[in-house]
PDB file of C-alpha atoms in Angstrom:
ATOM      1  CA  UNK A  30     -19.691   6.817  88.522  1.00  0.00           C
ATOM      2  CA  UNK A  31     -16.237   6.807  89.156  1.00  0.00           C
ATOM      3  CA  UNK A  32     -13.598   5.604  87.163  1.00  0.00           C
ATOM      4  CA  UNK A  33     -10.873   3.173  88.898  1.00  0.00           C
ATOM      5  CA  UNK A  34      -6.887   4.603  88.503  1.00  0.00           C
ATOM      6  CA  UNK A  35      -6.440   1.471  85.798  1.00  0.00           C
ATOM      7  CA  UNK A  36      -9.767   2.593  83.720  1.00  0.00           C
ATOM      8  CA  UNK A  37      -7.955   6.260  83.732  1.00  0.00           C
ATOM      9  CA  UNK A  38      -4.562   5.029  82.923  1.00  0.00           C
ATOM     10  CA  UNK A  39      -5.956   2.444  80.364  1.00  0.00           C
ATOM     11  CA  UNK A  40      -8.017   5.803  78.825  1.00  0.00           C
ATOM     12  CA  UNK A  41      -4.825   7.863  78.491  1.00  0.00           C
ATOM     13  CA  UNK A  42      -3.031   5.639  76.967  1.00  0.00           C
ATOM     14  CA  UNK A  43      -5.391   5.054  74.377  1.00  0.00           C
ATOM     15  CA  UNK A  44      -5.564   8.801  73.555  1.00  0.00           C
ATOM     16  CA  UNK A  45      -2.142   9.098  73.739  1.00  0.00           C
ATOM     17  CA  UNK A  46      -2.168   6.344  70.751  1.00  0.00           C
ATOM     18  CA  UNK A  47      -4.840   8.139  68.704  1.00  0.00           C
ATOM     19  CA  UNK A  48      -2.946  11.001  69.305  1.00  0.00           C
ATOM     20  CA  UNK A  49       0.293   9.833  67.845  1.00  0.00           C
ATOM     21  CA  UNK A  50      -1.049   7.996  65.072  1.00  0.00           C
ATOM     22  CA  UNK A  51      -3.225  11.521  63.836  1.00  0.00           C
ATOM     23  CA  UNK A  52       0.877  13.246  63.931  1.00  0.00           C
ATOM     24  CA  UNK A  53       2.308  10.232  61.939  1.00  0.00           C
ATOM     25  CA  UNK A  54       2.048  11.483  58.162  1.00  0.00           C
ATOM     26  CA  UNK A  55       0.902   9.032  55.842  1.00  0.00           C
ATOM     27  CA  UNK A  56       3.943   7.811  54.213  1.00  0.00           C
ATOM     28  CA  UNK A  57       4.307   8.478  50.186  1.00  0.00           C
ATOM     29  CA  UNK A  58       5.694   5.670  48.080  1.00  0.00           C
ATOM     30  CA  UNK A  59       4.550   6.739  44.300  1.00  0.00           C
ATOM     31  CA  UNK A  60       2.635   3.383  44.082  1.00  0.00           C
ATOM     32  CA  UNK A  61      -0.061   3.413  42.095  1.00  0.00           C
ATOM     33  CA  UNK A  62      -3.081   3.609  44.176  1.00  0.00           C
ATOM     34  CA  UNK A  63      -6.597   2.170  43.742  1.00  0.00           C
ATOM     35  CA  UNK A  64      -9.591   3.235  42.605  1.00  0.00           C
ATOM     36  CA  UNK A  65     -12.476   3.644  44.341  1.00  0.00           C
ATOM     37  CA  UNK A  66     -15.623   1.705  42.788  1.00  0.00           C
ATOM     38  CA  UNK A  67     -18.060   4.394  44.074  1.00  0.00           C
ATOM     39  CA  UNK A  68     -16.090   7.024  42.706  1.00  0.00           C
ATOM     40  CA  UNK A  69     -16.158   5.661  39.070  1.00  0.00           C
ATOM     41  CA  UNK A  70     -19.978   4.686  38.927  1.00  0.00           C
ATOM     42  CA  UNK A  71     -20.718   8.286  40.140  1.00  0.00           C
ATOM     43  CA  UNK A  72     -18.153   9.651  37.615  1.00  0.00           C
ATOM     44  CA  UNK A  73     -19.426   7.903  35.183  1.00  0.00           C
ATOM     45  CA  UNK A  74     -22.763   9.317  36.002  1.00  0.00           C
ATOM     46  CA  UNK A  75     -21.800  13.144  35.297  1.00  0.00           C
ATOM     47  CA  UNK A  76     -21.633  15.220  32.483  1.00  0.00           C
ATOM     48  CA  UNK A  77     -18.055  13.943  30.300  1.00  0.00           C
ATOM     49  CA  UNK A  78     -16.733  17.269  30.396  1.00  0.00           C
ATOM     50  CA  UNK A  79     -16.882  17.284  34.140  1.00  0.00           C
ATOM     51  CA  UNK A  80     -16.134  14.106  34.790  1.00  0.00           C
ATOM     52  CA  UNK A  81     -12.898  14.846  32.431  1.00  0.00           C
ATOM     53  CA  UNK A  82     -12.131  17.766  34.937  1.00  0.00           C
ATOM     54  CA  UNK A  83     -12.830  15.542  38.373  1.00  0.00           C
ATOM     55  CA  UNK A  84     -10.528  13.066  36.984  1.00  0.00           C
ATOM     56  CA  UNK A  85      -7.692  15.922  36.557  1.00  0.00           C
ATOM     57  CA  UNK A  86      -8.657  17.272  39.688  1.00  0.00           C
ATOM     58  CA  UNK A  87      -8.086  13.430  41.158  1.00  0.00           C
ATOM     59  CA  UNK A  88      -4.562  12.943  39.045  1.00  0.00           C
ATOM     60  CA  UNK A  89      -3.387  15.719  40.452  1.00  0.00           C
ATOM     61  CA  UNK A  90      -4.536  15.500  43.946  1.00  0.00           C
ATOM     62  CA  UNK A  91      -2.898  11.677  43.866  1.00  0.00           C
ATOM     63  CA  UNK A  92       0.136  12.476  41.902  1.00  0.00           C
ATOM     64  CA  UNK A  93       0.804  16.033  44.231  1.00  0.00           C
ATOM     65  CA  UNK A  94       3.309  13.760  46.753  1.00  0.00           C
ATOM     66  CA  UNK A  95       4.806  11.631  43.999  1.00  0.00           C
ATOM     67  CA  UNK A  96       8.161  10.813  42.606  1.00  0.00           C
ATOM     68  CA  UNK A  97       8.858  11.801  38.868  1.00  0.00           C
ATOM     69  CA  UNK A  98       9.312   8.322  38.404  1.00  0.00           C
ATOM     70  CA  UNK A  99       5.760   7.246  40.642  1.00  0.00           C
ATOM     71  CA  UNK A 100       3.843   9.948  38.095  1.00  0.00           C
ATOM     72  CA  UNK A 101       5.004   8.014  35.216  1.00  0.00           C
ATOM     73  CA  UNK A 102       4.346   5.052  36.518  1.00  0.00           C
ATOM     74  CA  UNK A 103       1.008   6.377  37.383  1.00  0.00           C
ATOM     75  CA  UNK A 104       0.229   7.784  33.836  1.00  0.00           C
ATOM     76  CA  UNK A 105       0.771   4.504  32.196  1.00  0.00           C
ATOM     77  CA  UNK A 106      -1.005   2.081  34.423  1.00  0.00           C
ATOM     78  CA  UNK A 107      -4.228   4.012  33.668  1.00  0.00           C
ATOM     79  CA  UNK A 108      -3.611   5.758  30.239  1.00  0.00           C
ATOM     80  CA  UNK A 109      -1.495   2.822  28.855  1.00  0.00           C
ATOM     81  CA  UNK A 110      -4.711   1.245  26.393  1.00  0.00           C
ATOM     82  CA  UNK A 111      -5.380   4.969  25.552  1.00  0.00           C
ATOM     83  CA  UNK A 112      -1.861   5.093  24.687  1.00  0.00           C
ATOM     84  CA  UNK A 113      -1.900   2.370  22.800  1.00  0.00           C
ATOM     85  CA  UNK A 114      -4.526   2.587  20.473  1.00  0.00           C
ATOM     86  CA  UNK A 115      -3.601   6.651  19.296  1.00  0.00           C
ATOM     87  CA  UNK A 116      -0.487   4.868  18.383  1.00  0.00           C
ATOM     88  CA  UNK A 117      -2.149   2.593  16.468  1.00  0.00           C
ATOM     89  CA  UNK A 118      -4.238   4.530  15.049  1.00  0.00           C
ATOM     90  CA  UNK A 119      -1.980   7.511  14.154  1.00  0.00           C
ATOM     91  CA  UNK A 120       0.350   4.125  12.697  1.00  0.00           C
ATOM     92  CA  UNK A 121      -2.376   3.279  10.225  1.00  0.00           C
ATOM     93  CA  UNK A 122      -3.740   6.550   9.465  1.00  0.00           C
ATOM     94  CA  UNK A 123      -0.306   7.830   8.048  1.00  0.00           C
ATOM     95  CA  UNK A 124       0.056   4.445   6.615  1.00  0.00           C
ATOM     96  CA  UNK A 125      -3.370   4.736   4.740  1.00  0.00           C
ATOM     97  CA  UNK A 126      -2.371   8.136   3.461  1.00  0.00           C
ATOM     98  CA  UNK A 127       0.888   6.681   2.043  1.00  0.00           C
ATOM     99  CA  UNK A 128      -0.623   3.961   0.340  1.00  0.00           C
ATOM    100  CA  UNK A 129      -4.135   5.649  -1.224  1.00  0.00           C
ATOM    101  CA  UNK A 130      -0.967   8.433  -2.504  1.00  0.00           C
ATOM    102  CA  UNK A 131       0.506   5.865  -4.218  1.00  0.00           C
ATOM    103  CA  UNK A 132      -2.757   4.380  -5.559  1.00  0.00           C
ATOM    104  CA  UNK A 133      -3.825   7.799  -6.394  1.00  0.00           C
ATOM    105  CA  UNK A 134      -1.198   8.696  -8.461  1.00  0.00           C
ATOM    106  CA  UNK A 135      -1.195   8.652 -12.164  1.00  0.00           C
ATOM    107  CA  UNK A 136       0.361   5.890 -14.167  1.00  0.00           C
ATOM    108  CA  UNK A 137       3.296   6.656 -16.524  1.00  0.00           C
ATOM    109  CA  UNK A 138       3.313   3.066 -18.053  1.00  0.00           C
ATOM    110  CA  UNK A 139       1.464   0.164 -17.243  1.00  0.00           C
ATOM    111  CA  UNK A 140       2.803  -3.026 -18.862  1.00  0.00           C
ATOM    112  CA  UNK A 141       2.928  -6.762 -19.076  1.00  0.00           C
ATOM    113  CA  UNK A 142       5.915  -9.216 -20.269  1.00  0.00           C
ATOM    114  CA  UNK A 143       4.555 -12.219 -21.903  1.00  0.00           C
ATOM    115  CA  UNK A 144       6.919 -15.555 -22.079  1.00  0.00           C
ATOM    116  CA  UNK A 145       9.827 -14.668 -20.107  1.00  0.00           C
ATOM    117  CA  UNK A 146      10.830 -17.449 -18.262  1.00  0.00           C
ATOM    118  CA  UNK A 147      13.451 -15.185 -15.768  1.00  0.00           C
ATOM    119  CA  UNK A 148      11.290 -13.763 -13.575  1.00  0.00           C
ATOM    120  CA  UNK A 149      14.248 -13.007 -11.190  1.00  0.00           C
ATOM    121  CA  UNK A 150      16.473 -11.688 -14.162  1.00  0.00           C
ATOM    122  CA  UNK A 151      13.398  -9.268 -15.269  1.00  0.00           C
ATOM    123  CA  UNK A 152      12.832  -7.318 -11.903  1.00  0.00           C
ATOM    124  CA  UNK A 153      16.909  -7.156 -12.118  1.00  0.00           C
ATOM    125  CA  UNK A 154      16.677  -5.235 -15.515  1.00  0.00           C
ATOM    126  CA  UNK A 155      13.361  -2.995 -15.410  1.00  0.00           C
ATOM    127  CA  UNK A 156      16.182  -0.159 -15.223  1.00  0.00           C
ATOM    128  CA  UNK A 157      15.183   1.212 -19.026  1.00  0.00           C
ATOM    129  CA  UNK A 158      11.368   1.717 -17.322  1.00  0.00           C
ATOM    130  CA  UNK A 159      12.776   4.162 -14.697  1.00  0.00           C
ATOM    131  CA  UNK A 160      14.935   5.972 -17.216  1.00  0.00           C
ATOM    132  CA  UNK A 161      12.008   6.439 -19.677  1.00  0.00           C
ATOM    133  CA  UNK A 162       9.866   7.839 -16.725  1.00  0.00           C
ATOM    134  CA  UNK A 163      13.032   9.914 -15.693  1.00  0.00           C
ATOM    135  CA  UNK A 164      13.398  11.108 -19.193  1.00  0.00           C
ATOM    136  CA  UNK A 165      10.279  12.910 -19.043  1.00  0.00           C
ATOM    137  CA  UNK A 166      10.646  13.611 -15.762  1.00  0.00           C
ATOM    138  CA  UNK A 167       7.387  12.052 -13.922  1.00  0.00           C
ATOM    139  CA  UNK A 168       9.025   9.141 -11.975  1.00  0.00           C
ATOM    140  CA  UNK A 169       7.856  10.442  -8.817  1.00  0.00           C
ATOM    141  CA  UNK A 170       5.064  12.015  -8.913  1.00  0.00           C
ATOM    142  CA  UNK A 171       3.440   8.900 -11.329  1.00  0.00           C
ATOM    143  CA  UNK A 172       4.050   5.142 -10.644  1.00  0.00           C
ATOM    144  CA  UNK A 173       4.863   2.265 -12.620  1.00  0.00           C
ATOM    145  CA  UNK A 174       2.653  -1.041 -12.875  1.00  0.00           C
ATOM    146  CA  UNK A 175       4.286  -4.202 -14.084  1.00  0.00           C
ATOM    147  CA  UNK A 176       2.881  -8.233 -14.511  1.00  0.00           C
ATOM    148  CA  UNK A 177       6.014 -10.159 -15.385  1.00  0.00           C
ATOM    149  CA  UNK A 178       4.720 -13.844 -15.289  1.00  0.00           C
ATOM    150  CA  UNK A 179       2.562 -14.218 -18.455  1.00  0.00           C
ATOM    151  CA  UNK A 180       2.055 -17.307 -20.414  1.00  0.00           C
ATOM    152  CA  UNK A 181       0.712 -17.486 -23.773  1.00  0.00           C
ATOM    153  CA  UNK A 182       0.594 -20.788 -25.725  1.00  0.00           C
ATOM    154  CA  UNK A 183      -1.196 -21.436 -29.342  1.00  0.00           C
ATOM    155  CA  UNK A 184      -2.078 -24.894 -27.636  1.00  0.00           C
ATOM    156  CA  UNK A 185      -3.827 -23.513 -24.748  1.00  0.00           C
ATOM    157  CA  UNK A 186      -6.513 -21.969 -27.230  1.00  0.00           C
ATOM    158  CA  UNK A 187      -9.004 -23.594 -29.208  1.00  0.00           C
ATOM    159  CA  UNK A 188     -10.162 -23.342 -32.968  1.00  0.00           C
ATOM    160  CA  UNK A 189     -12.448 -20.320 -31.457  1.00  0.00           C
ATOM    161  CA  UNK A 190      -9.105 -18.636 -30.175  1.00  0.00           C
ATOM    162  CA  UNK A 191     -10.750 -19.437 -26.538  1.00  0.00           C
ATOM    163  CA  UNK A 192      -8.547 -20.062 -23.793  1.00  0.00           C
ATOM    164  CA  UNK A 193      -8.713 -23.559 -23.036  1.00  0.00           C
ATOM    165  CA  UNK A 194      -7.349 -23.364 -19.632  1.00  0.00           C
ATOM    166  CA  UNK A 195      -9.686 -20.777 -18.026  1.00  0.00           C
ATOM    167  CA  UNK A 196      -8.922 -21.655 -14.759  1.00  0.00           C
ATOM    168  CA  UNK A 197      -6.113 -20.105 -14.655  1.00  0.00           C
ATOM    169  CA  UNK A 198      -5.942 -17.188 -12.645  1.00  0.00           C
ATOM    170  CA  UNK A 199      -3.199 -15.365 -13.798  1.00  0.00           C
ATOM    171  CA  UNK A 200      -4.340 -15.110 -17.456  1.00  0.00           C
ATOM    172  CA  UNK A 201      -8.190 -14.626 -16.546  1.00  0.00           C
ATOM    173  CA  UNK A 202      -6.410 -11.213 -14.318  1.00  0.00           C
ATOM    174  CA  UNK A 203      -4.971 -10.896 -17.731  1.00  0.00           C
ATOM    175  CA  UNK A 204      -7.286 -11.251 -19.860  1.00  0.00           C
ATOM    176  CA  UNK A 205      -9.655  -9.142 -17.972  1.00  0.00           C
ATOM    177  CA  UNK A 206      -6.952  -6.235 -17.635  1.00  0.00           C
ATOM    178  CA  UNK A 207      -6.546  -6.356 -21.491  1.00  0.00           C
ATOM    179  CA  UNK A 208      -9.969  -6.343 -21.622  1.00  0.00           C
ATOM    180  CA  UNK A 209     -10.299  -3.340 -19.401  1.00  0.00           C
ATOM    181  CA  UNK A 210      -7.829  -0.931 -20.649  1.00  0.00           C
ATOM    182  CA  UNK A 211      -5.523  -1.516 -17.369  1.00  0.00           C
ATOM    183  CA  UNK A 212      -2.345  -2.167 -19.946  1.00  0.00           C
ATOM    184  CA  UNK A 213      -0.700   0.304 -22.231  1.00  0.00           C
ATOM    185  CA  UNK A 214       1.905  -2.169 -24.112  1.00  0.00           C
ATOM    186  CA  UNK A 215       2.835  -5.892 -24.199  1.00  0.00           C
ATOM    187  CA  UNK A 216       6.124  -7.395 -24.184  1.00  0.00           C
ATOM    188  CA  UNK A 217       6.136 -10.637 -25.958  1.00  0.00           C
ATOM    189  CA  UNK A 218       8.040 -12.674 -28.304  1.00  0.00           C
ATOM    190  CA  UNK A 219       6.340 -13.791 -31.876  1.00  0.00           C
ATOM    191  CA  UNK A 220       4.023 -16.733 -29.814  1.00  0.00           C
ATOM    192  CA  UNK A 221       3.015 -14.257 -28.093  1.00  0.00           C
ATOM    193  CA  UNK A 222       2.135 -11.474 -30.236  1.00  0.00           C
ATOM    194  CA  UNK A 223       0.362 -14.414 -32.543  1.00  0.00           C
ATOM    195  CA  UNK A 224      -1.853 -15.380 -29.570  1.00  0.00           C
ATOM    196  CA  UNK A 225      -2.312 -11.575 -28.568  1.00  0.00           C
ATOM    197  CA  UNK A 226      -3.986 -10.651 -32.290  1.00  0.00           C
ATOM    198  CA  UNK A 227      -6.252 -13.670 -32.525  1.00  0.00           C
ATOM    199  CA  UNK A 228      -7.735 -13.493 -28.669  1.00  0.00           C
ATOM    200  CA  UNK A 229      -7.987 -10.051 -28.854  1.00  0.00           C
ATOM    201  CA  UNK A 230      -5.789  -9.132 -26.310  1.00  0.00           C
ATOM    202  CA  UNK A 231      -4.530  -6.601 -28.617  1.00  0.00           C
ATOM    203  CA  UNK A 232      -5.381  -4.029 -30.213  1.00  0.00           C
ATOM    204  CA  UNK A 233      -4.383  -3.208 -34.604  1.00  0.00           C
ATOM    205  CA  UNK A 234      -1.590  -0.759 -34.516  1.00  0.00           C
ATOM    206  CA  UNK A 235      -3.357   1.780 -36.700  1.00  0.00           C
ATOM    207  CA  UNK A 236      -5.845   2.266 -34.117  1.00  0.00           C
ATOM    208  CA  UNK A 237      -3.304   2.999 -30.902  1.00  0.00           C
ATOM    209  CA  UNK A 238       0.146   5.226 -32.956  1.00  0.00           C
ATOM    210  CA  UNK A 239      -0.035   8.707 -33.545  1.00  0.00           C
ATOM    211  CA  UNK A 240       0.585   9.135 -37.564  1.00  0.00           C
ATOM    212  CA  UNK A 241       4.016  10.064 -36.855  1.00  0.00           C
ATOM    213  CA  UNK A 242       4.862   7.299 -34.951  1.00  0.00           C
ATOM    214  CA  UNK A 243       3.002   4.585 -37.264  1.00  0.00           C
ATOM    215  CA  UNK A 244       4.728   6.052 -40.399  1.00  0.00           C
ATOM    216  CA  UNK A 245       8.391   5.697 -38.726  1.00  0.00           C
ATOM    217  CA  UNK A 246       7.631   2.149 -37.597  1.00  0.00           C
ATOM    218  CA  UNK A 247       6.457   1.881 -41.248  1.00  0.00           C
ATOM    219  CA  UNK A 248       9.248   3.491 -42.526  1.00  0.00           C
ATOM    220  CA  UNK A 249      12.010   1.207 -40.491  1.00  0.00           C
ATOM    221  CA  UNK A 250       9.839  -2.033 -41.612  1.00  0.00           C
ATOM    222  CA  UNK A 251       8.872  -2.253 -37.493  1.00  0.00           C
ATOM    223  CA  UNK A 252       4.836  -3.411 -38.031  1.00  0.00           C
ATOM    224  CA  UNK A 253       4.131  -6.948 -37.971  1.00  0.00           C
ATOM    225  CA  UNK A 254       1.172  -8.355 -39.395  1.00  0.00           C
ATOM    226  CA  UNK A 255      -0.814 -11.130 -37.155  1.00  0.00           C
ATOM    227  CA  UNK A 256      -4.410 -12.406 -37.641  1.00  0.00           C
ATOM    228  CA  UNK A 257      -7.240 -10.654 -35.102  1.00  0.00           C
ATOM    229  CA  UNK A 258      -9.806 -12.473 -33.718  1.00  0.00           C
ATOM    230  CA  UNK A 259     -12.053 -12.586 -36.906  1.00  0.00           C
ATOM    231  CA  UNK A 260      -9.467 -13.924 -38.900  1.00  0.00           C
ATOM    232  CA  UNK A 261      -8.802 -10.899 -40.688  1.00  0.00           C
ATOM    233  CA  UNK A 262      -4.699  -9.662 -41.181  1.00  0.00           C
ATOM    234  CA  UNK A 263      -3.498  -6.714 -39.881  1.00  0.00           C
ATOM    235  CA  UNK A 264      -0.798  -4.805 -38.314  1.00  0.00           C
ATOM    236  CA  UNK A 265      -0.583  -5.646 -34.770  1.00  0.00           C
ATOM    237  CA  UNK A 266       2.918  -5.440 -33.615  1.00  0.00           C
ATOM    238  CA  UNK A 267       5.933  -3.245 -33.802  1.00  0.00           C
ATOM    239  CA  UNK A 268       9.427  -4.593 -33.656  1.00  0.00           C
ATOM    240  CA  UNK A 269      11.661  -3.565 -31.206  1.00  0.00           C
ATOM    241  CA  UNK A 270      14.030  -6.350 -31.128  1.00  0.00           C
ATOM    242  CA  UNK A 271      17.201  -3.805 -32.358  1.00  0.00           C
ATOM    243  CA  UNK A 272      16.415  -1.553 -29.709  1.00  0.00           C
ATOM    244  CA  UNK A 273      19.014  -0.706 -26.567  1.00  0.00           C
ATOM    245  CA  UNK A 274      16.131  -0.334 -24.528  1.00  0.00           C
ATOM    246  CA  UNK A 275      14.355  -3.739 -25.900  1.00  0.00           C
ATOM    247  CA  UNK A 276      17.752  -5.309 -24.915  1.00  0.00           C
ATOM    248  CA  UNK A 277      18.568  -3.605 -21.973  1.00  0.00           C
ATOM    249  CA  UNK A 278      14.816  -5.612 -20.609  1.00  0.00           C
ATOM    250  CA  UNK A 279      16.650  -9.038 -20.514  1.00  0.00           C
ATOM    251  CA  UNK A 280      13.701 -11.127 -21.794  1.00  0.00           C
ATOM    252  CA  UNK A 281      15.526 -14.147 -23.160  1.00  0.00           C
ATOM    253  CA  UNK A 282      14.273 -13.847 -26.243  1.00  0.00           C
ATOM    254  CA  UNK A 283      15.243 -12.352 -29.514  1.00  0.00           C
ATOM    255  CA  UNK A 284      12.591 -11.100 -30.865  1.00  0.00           C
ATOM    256  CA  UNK A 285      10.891  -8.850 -29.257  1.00  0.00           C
ATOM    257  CA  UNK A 286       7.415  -6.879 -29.848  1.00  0.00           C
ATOM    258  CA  UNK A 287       5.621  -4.577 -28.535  1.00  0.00           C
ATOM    259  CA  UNK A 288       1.513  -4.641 -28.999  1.00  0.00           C
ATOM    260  CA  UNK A 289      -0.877  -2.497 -27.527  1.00  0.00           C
ATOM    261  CA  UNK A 290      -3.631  -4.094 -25.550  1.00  0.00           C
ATOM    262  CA  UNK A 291      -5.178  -0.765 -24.445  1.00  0.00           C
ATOM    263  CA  UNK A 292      -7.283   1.775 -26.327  1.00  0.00           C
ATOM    264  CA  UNK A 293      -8.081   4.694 -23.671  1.00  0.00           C
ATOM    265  CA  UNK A 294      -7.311   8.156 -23.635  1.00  0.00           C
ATOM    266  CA  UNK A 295      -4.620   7.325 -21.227  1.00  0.00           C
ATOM    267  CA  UNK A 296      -3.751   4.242 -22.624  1.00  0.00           C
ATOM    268  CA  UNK A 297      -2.803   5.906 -26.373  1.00  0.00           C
ATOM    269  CA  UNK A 298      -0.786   8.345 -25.025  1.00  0.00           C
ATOM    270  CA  UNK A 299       1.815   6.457 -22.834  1.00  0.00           C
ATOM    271  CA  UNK A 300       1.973   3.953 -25.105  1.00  0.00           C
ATOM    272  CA  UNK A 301       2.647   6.820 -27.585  1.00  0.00           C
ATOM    273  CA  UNK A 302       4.982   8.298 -25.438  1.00  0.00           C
ATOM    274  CA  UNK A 303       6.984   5.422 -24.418  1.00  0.00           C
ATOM    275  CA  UNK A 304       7.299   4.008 -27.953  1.00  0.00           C
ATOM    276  CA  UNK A 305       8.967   7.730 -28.979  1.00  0.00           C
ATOM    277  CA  UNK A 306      10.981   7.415 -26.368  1.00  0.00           C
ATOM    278  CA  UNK A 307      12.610   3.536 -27.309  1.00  0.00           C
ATOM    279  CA  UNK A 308      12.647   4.803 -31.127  1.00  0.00           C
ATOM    280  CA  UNK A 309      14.963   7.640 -30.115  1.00  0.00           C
ATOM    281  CA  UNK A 310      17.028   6.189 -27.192  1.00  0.00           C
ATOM    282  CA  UNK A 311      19.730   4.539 -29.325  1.00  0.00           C
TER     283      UNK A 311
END
């Protein structure tokens, strides 16, 4: 069959097209180019550590004609979430390590400060607590726990020396830290050392000093003798009102004691320690 001269032309021209189009390179604009379905399900399909490899092979075969800026660009869109989260998660991980550190360490004093009514003028004035832990030279690698908002009233006990206000949360967390051994010493004014001896919240004073520090209190008329929880007098204070370091806490009282609500291994000797330390820093 023969063609006709405009079936021939119309022929050439059409190759002629084709032709063209096949010499026209495909142009390269660093856009981020899609993914095809098929590829991912059979990807997905493989063994990870060669799909990890096809997927390098298929970066780099997409990212060969890009810009700097299009392989960036490329990089995020799909790595962005992976980004992401290893930030996140390298975030908290350090973050965890800092803070079980801290927790971990251990404690050079633990105290409370009963019946100070300037919270504000306290945490401006804890100064003599760093200089004791400087003194011996374990602020930093111990730390330093502090409860500043303690309220202890004769009226909120009954004839049992129960707490009649046991909903209150701050003195059950008290109560239950006293209980627990979490305190080494008490701040307090005389209410407070009275209600300390007869709820137990603290322990006789004989049973926490070393000899030598019981017999200097002794000797500088320091013990101060409060009923315990049975009723039954004994020394339960020490008297640091004279003290620089007693002072130098800003309590806004006058009197000031210290009693020991803690009877550990741990407890004895910071309180111990910290005691020596007030008795000689004048």
């Amino acid at each position: 069959m023969k063609l006709s001269e405009k079936d021939i032309k119309s022929k050439d021209d059409s190759q002629n097209t084709e032709t063209e189009s096949k010499d026209i390179p495909e142009e390269k604009t660093g856009d981020i180019p899609e993914e095809k379905t098929e590829d991912n399900l059979e990807n997905y399909t493989r063994n990870p550590f060669k799909r990890m490899k096809l997927e390098r092979m298929r970066m780099a075969e997409q990212m060969k004609d890009m810009t700097t800026s299009g392989k960036i660009k490329y990089i995020f869109y799909y790595y962005k979430w992976h980004m992401l989260i290893t930030l996140i998660a390298v975030f908290f991980i350090f973050y965890l390590i800092d803070v079980i550190y801290k927790n971990s360490r251990p404690v050079a004093l633990s105290y409370v400060i009963v019946n100070s009514f300037d919270i504000e003028g306290i945490y401006n004035k804890i100064d003599p607590i760093y200089e004791y832990a400087d003194y011996y030279g374990i602020r930093e690698n111990h730390k330093i726990d502090a409860v500043t908002d303690i309220t202890l009233k004769e009226e909120s006990f009954d004839e049992n020396n129960q707490s009649t206000d046991m909903t209150n949360y701050r003195y059950i967390s008290f109560s239950n830290g006293c209980g627990n051994d979490y305190f080494d010493v008490i701040f307090t004014d005389t209410e407070g050392l009275k209600v300390c001896s007869m709820a137990a919240h603290a322990r006789p004073v004989k049973d926490i000093l070393t000899p030598e520090n019981f017999e200097r209190c002794k000797e500088e008329n320091r013990l101060i003798t409060q009923k315990g929880y049975e009723g039954e007098p004994d020394y339960y204070g020490v008297d640091i009102s004279d003290l620089p370091v007693a002072k130098a806490m800003n309590l806004r009282y006058d009197d000031i004691y210290l009693c020991f609500p803690g009877d550990s291994e741990s407890n004895i000797e910071n309180a111990n320690k910290f005691l020596a330390y007030i008795l000689q820093a004048r």
